[in-house]
Amino acid sequence: MIMGLILLDFWPITTIVSKKPAFGTQPYFGLISTVIVLSVAGVVWETGVNLSGMDTVDYLVRIPVSFVFGTFILLTLFQTAPFQKLAQPAKGCALIFGSALLALLTYELYRFASINAFAHIQAGPPAYDLDLWIATAMLSITFPLIVAYAEGFAFWPLKNDDRH
């Protein structure tokens, strides 16, 4: 939920601050942010785990962990393109949707790879082997690929300048 707030450039808090500038100072800004994050996270958790009956570990890997990686891909690799020119909150909503789509694709890619590379790997309790493999693979493979692309290719062809 924190990443969602970042994608929204802290909208609607910035709207509140524009009307009441005192709320832009600490501790008010932090408290408002915390209340919003905890409220939205509570609704998403309640929906994902309690109402739909998803397993807790499965939920954590599929939703928050995958969303963080979808966000990193959209923010770092794509530099928020093609949503850069949109105003908030439309830009943030488009980024959230794009991050969710990338999260789904990334999760399914790693799930496919793990099942094909390690046919014996099992999802769910008691060991959560597949779930843990996907979460750690996202960390150990995606981050280095992002760094290699950003530093080694200077975001080419998404960003083409003559620096490298």
mmCIF file of C-alpha atoms in Angstrom:
data_model
loop_
_atom_site.group_PDB
_atom_site.id
_atom_site.type_symbol
_atom_site.label_atom_id
_atom_site.label_comp_id
_atom_site.label_asym_id
_atom_site.label_seq_id
_atom_site.Cartn_x
_atom_site.Cartn_y
_atom_site.Cartn_z
ATOM 1 C CA MET A 1 0.000 0.000 0.000
ATOM 2 C CA ILE A 2 2.965 2.262 0.578
ATOM 3 C CA MET A 3 4.058 1.677 -3.012
ATOM 4 C CA GLY A 4 0.558 2.580 -4.193
ATOM 5 C CA LEU A 5 0.733 5.842 -2.270
ATOM 6 C CA ILE A 6 4.132 6.544 -3.850
ATOM 7 C CA LEU A 7 2.712 5.856 -7.327
ATOM 8 C CA LEU A 8 -0.024 8.379 -6.554
ATOM 9 C CA ASP A 9 2.622 10.940 -5.466
ATOM 10 C CA PHE A 10 0.918 10.846 -2.073
ATOM 11 C CA TRP A 11 -2.421 11.935 -3.499
ATOM 12 C CA PRO A 12 -4.941 12.446 -1.744
ATOM 13 C CA ILE A 13 -2.695 13.650 1.082
ATOM 14 C CA THR A 14 -1.256 16.374 -1.149
ATOM 15 C CA THR A 15 -4.813 17.591 -1.771
ATOM 16 C CA ILE A 16 -5.418 17.787 1.974
ATOM 17 C CA VAL A 17 -2.108 19.599 2.471
ATOM 18 C CA SER A 18 -2.947 22.143 -0.241
ATOM 19 C CA LYS A 19 -6.070 23.091 1.736
ATOM 20 C CA LYS A 20 -4.503 22.780 5.188
ATOM 21 C CA PRO A 21 -0.717 23.451 4.888
ATOM 22 C CA ALA A 22 -0.129 22.530 8.543
ATOM 23 C CA PHE A 23 -0.889 18.892 7.630
ATOM 24 C CA GLY A 24 2.179 18.945 5.359
ATOM 25 C CA THR A 25 4.474 19.058 8.382
ATOM 26 C CA GLN A 26 5.474 16.216 10.653
ATOM 27 C CA PRO A 27 3.972 14.448 12.499
ATOM 28 C CA TYR A 28 0.701 15.197 10.673
ATOM 29 C CA PHE A 29 1.824 14.126 7.203
ATOM 30 C CA GLY A 30 3.213 10.867 8.589
ATOM 31 C CA LEU A 31 0.099 10.166 10.646
ATOM 32 C CA ILE A 32 -2.258 10.810 7.725
ATOM 33 C CA SER A 33 -0.111 8.586 5.482
ATOM 34 C CA THR A 34 -0.078 5.838 8.104
ATOM 35 C CA VAL A 35 -3.845 5.909 8.564
ATOM 36 C CA ILE A 36 -4.420 5.716 4.791
ATOM 37 C CA VAL A 37 -1.889 2.904 4.288
ATOM 38 C CA LEU A 38 -3.209 0.832 7.206
ATOM 39 C CA SER A 39 -6.834 1.364 6.171
ATOM 40 C CA VAL A 40 -6.324 0.358 2.551
ATOM 41 C CA ALA A 41 -4.017 -2.522 3.539
ATOM 42 C CA GLY A 42 -6.666 -3.755 5.963
ATOM 43 C CA VAL A 43 -9.336 -3.743 3.256
ATOM 44 C CA VAL A 44 -7.061 -5.525 0.764
ATOM 45 C CA TRP A 45 -6.009 -8.104 3.404
ATOM 46 C CA GLU A 46 -9.604 -8.682 4.481
ATOM 47 C CA THR A 47 -10.679 -9.149 0.870
ATOM 48 C CA GLY A 48 -7.733 -11.346 -0.144
ATOM 49 C CA VAL A 49 -7.385 -13.547 2.905
ATOM 50 C CA ASN A 50 -10.554 -13.547 4.953
ATOM 51 C CA LEU A 51 -13.310 -13.043 2.351
ATOM 52 C CA SER A 52 -11.793 -15.015 -0.537
ATOM 53 C CA GLY A 53 -10.195 -17.642 1.716
ATOM 54 C CA MET A 54 -6.709 -17.327 0.218
ATOM 55 C CA ASP A 55 -3.876 -18.954 2.109
ATOM 56 C CA THR A 56 -1.820 -16.301 3.935
ATOM 57 C CA VAL A 57 1.539 -17.191 2.349
ATOM 58 C CA ASP A 58 -0.015 -17.548 -1.102
ATOM 59 C CA TYR A 59 -1.642 -14.124 -0.652
ATOM 60 C CA LEU A 60 1.622 -12.508 0.465
ATOM 61 C CA VAL A 61 3.579 -13.856 -2.510
ATOM 62 C CA ARG A 62 0.887 -13.262 -5.152
ATOM 63 C CA ILE A 63 -0.275 -9.825 -4.018
ATOM 64 C CA PRO A 64 2.153 -7.628 -2.017
ATOM 65 C CA VAL A 65 5.472 -9.247 -2.993
ATOM 66 C CA SER A 66 4.571 -9.483 -6.681
ATOM 67 C CA PHE A 67 3.113 -5.948 -6.665
ATOM 68 C CA VAL A 68 6.366 -4.539 -5.282
ATOM 69 C CA PHE A 69 8.268 -6.151 -8.144
ATOM 70 C CA GLY A 70 5.691 -4.957 -10.685
ATOM 71 C CA THR A 71 6.172 -1.464 -9.280
ATOM 72 C CA PHE A 72 9.970 -1.687 -9.480
ATOM 73 C CA ILE A 73 9.765 -2.825 -13.089
ATOM 74 C CA LEU A 74 7.398 0.002 -14.041
ATOM 75 C CA LEU A 75 9.255 2.696 -12.105
ATOM 76 C CA THR A 76 12.833 1.641 -12.779
ATOM 77 C CA LEU A 77 12.843 -0.101 -16.133
ATOM 78 C CA PHE A 78 10.064 1.792 -17.843
ATOM 79 C CA GLN A 79 10.625 5.092 -15.997
ATOM 80 C CA THR A 80 6.799 5.353 -15.636
ATOM 81 C CA ALA A 81 6.319 5.432 -19.429
ATOM 82 C CA PRO A 82 3.756 5.737 -20.990
ATOM 83 C CA PHE A 83 2.027 7.460 -18.064
ATOM 84 C CA GLN A 84 4.489 10.320 -17.438
ATOM 85 C CA LYS A 85 2.291 13.075 -18.840
ATOM 86 C CA LEU A 86 -0.878 12.151 -16.941
ATOM 87 C CA ALA A 87 -1.929 14.240 -13.945
ATOM 88 C CA GLN A 88 -2.656 12.729 -10.560
ATOM 89 C CA PRO A 89 -4.683 10.772 -9.618
ATOM 90 C CA ALA A 90 -5.051 9.361 -13.155
ATOM 91 C CA LYS A 91 -1.280 8.820 -13.406
ATOM 92 C CA GLY A 92 -1.164 6.947 -10.103
ATOM 93 C CA CYS A 93 -4.168 4.807 -10.980
ATOM 94 C CA ALA A 94 -2.603 3.920 -14.346
ATOM 95 C CA LEU A 95 0.700 3.107 -12.602
ATOM 96 C CA ILE A 96 -1.094 0.958 -10.013
ATOM 97 C CA PHE A 97 -2.956 -0.914 -12.745
ATOM 98 C CA GLY A 98 0.256 -1.349 -14.760
ATOM 99 C CA SER A 99 2.148 -2.533 -11.671
ATOM 100 C CA ALA A 100 -0.615 -5.023 -10.883
ATOM 101 C CA LEU A 101 -0.511 -6.350 -14.440
ATOM 102 C CA LEU A 102 3.289 -6.665 -14.307
ATOM 103 C CA ALA A 103 2.963 -8.346 -10.898
ATOM 104 C CA LEU A 104 0.626 -10.950 -12.359
ATOM 105 C CA LEU A 105 2.873 -11.528 -15.374
ATOM 106 C CA THR A 106 6.031 -11.721 -13.262
ATOM 107 C CA TYR A 107 4.434 -14.133 -10.794
ATOM 108 C CA GLU A 108 3.203 -16.394 -13.590
ATOM 109 C CA LEU A 109 6.589 -16.280 -15.359
ATOM 110 C CA TYR A 110 8.452 -17.353 -12.227
ATOM 111 C CA ARG A 111 5.779 -19.963 -11.410
ATOM 112 C CA PHE A 112 6.092 -21.396 -14.939
ATOM 113 C CA ALA A 113 9.895 -21.427 -14.726
ATOM 114 C CA SER A 114 9.941 -23.110 -11.326
ATOM 115 C CA ILE A 115 7.452 -25.802 -12.259
ATOM 116 C CA ASN A 116 9.324 -26.569 -15.482
ATOM 117 C CA ALA A 117 12.765 -26.496 -13.891
ATOM 118 C CA PHE A 118 11.790 -28.285 -10.689
ATOM 119 C CA ALA A 119 8.786 -30.496 -11.407
ATOM 120 C CA HIS A 120 8.710 -31.784 -7.839
ATOM 121 C CA ILE A 121 8.275 -28.373 -6.230
ATOM 122 C CA GLN A 122 4.964 -28.054 -4.368
ATOM 123 C CA ALA A 123 2.872 -25.018 -3.501
ATOM 124 C CA GLY A 124 1.159 -24.483 -0.180
ATOM 125 C CA PRO A 125 1.606 -25.943 3.265
ATOM 126 C CA PRO A 126 3.454 -27.295 5.033
ATOM 127 C CA ALA A 127 6.689 -26.111 3.391
ATOM 128 C CA TYR A 128 5.420 -23.568 0.823
ATOM 129 C CA ASP A 129 8.318 -24.544 -1.445
ATOM 130 C CA LEU A 130 6.897 -23.038 -4.644
ATOM 131 C CA ASP A 131 5.758 -19.863 -2.922
ATOM 132 C CA LEU A 132 9.133 -19.286 -1.276
ATOM 133 C CA TRP A 133 10.974 -20.135 -4.491
ATOM 134 C CA ILE A 134 8.959 -17.554 -6.436
ATOM 135 C CA ALA A 135 9.468 -14.832 -3.796
ATOM 136 C CA THR A 136 13.221 -15.427 -3.575
ATOM 137 C CA ALA A 137 13.585 -15.759 -7.353
ATOM 138 C CA MET A 138 11.909 -12.394 -7.778
ATOM 139 C CA LEU A 139 14.499 -10.920 -5.448
ATOM 140 C CA SER A 140 17.547 -12.781 -6.715
ATOM 141 C CA ILE A 141 16.794 -12.591 -10.441
ATOM 142 C CA THR A 142 14.653 -9.491 -11.013
ATOM 143 C CA PHE A 143 16.809 -7.000 -9.079
ATOM 144 C CA PRO A 144 20.060 -7.937 -10.845
ATOM 145 C CA LEU A 145 18.277 -7.805 -14.216
ATOM 146 C CA ILE A 146 16.937 -4.341 -13.428
ATOM 147 C CA VAL A 147 20.404 -3.134 -12.436
ATOM 148 C CA ALA A 148 22.036 -4.725 -15.484
ATOM 149 C CA TYR A 149 19.491 -3.153 -17.803
ATOM 150 C CA ALA A 150 19.621 0.263 -16.152
ATOM 151 C CA GLU A 151 23.405 0.464 -15.832
ATOM 152 C CA GLY A 152 24.586 -1.729 -18.673
ATOM 153 C CA PHE A 153 22.125 -0.602 -21.334
ATOM 154 C CA ALA A 154 21.244 2.864 -19.949
ATOM 155 C CA PHE A 155 17.544 2.017 -20.426
ATOM 156 C CA TRP A 156 18.017 1.512 -24.174
ATOM 157 C CA PRO A 157 15.787 1.452 -26.240
ATOM 158 C CA LEU A 158 13.284 3.104 -23.881
ATOM 159 C CA LYS A 159 15.645 6.004 -23.306
ATOM 160 C CA ASN A 160 18.059 6.744 -26.082
ATOM 161 C CA ASP A 161 20.669 9.388 -25.406
ATOM 162 C CA ASP A 162 24.319 9.611 -26.331
ATOM 163 C CA ARG A 163 25.776 9.250 -22.833
ATOM 164 C CA HIS A 164 26.838 5.609 -23.323
#
